Coordinates of C-alpha atoms in Angstrom, one line a residue:
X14 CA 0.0 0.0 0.0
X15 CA 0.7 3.4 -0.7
X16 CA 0.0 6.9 -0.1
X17 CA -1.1 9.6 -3.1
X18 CA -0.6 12.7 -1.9
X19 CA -2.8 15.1 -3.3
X20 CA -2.2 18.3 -0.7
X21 CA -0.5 19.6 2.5
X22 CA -1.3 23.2 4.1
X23 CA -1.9 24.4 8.1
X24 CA -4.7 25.9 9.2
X25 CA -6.5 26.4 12.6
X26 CA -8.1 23.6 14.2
X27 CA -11.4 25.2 14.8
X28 CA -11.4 25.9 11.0
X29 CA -12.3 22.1 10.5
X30 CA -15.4 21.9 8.1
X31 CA -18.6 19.8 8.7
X32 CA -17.2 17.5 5.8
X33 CA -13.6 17.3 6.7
X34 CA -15.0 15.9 9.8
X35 CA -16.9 13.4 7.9
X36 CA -13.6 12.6 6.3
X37 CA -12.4 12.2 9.3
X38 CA -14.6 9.5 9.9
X39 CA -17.3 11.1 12.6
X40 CA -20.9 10.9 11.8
X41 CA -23.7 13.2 12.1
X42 CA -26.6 11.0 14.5
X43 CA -30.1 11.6 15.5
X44 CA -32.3 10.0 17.8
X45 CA -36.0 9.8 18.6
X46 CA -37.1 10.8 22.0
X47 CA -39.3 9.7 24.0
X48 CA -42.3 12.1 22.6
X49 CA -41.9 10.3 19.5
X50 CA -40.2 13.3 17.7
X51 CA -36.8 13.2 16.2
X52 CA -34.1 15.1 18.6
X53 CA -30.6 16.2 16.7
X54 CA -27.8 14.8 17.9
X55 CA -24.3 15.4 17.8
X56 CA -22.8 16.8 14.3
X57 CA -19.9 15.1 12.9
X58 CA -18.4 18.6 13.7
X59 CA -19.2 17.8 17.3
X60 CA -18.3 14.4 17.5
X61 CA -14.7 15.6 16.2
X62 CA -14.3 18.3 18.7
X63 CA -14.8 16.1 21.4
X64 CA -12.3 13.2 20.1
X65 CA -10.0 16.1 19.8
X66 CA -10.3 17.1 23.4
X67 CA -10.6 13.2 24.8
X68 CA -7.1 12.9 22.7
X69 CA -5.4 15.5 23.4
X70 CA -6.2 17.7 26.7
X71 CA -4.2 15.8 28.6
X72 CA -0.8 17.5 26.6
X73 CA -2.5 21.1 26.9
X74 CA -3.8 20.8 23.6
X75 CA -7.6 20.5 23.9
X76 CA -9.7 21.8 21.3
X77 CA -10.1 25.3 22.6
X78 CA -6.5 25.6 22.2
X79 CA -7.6 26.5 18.8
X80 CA -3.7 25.1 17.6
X81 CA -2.5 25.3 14.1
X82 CA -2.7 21.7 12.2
X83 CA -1.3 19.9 9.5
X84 CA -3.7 19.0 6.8
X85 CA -2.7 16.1 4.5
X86 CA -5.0 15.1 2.1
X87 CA -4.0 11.7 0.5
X88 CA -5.4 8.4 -1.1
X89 CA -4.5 5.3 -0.7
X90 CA -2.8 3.0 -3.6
X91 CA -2.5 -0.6 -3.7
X92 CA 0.3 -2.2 -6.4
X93 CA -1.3 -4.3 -8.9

């Protein structure tokens, strides 16, 4: 296997999009309550902040930190 590397910049961590976070792997959930209506639940955008945070506060880098990032966009390639 094998990386394509298709892009590398910085940017603030806050600056994450709804769909990088998707990317990322988090997913955007909703339940139904109780009163039988549907309640929103986290967004992937959420879900991400608080991996962030469960990953990372412990080395003073929570997500408030607001830090600047690597961004490395890539697909994978397998050899034939």
């Amino acid at each position: 296997m094998f990386l394509d590397i298709s892009g590398v910049h910085v940017e603030r961590l806050q600056d994450i999009s709804e769909a990088d976070a998707h990317a990322e792997g988090m997913r955007a959930w909703r339940t139904t309550g109780r009163d039988g209506y549907d309640h929103d639940g986290e967004t992937a955008l959420e879900q991400f902040a608080d991996r962030w945070s469960d990953l990372n506060s412990v080395r003073g880098y929570g997500w408030n930190t607001n830090s600047w990032v690597w961004v490395i966009e890539f697909a994978t390639v397998y050899p034939c």
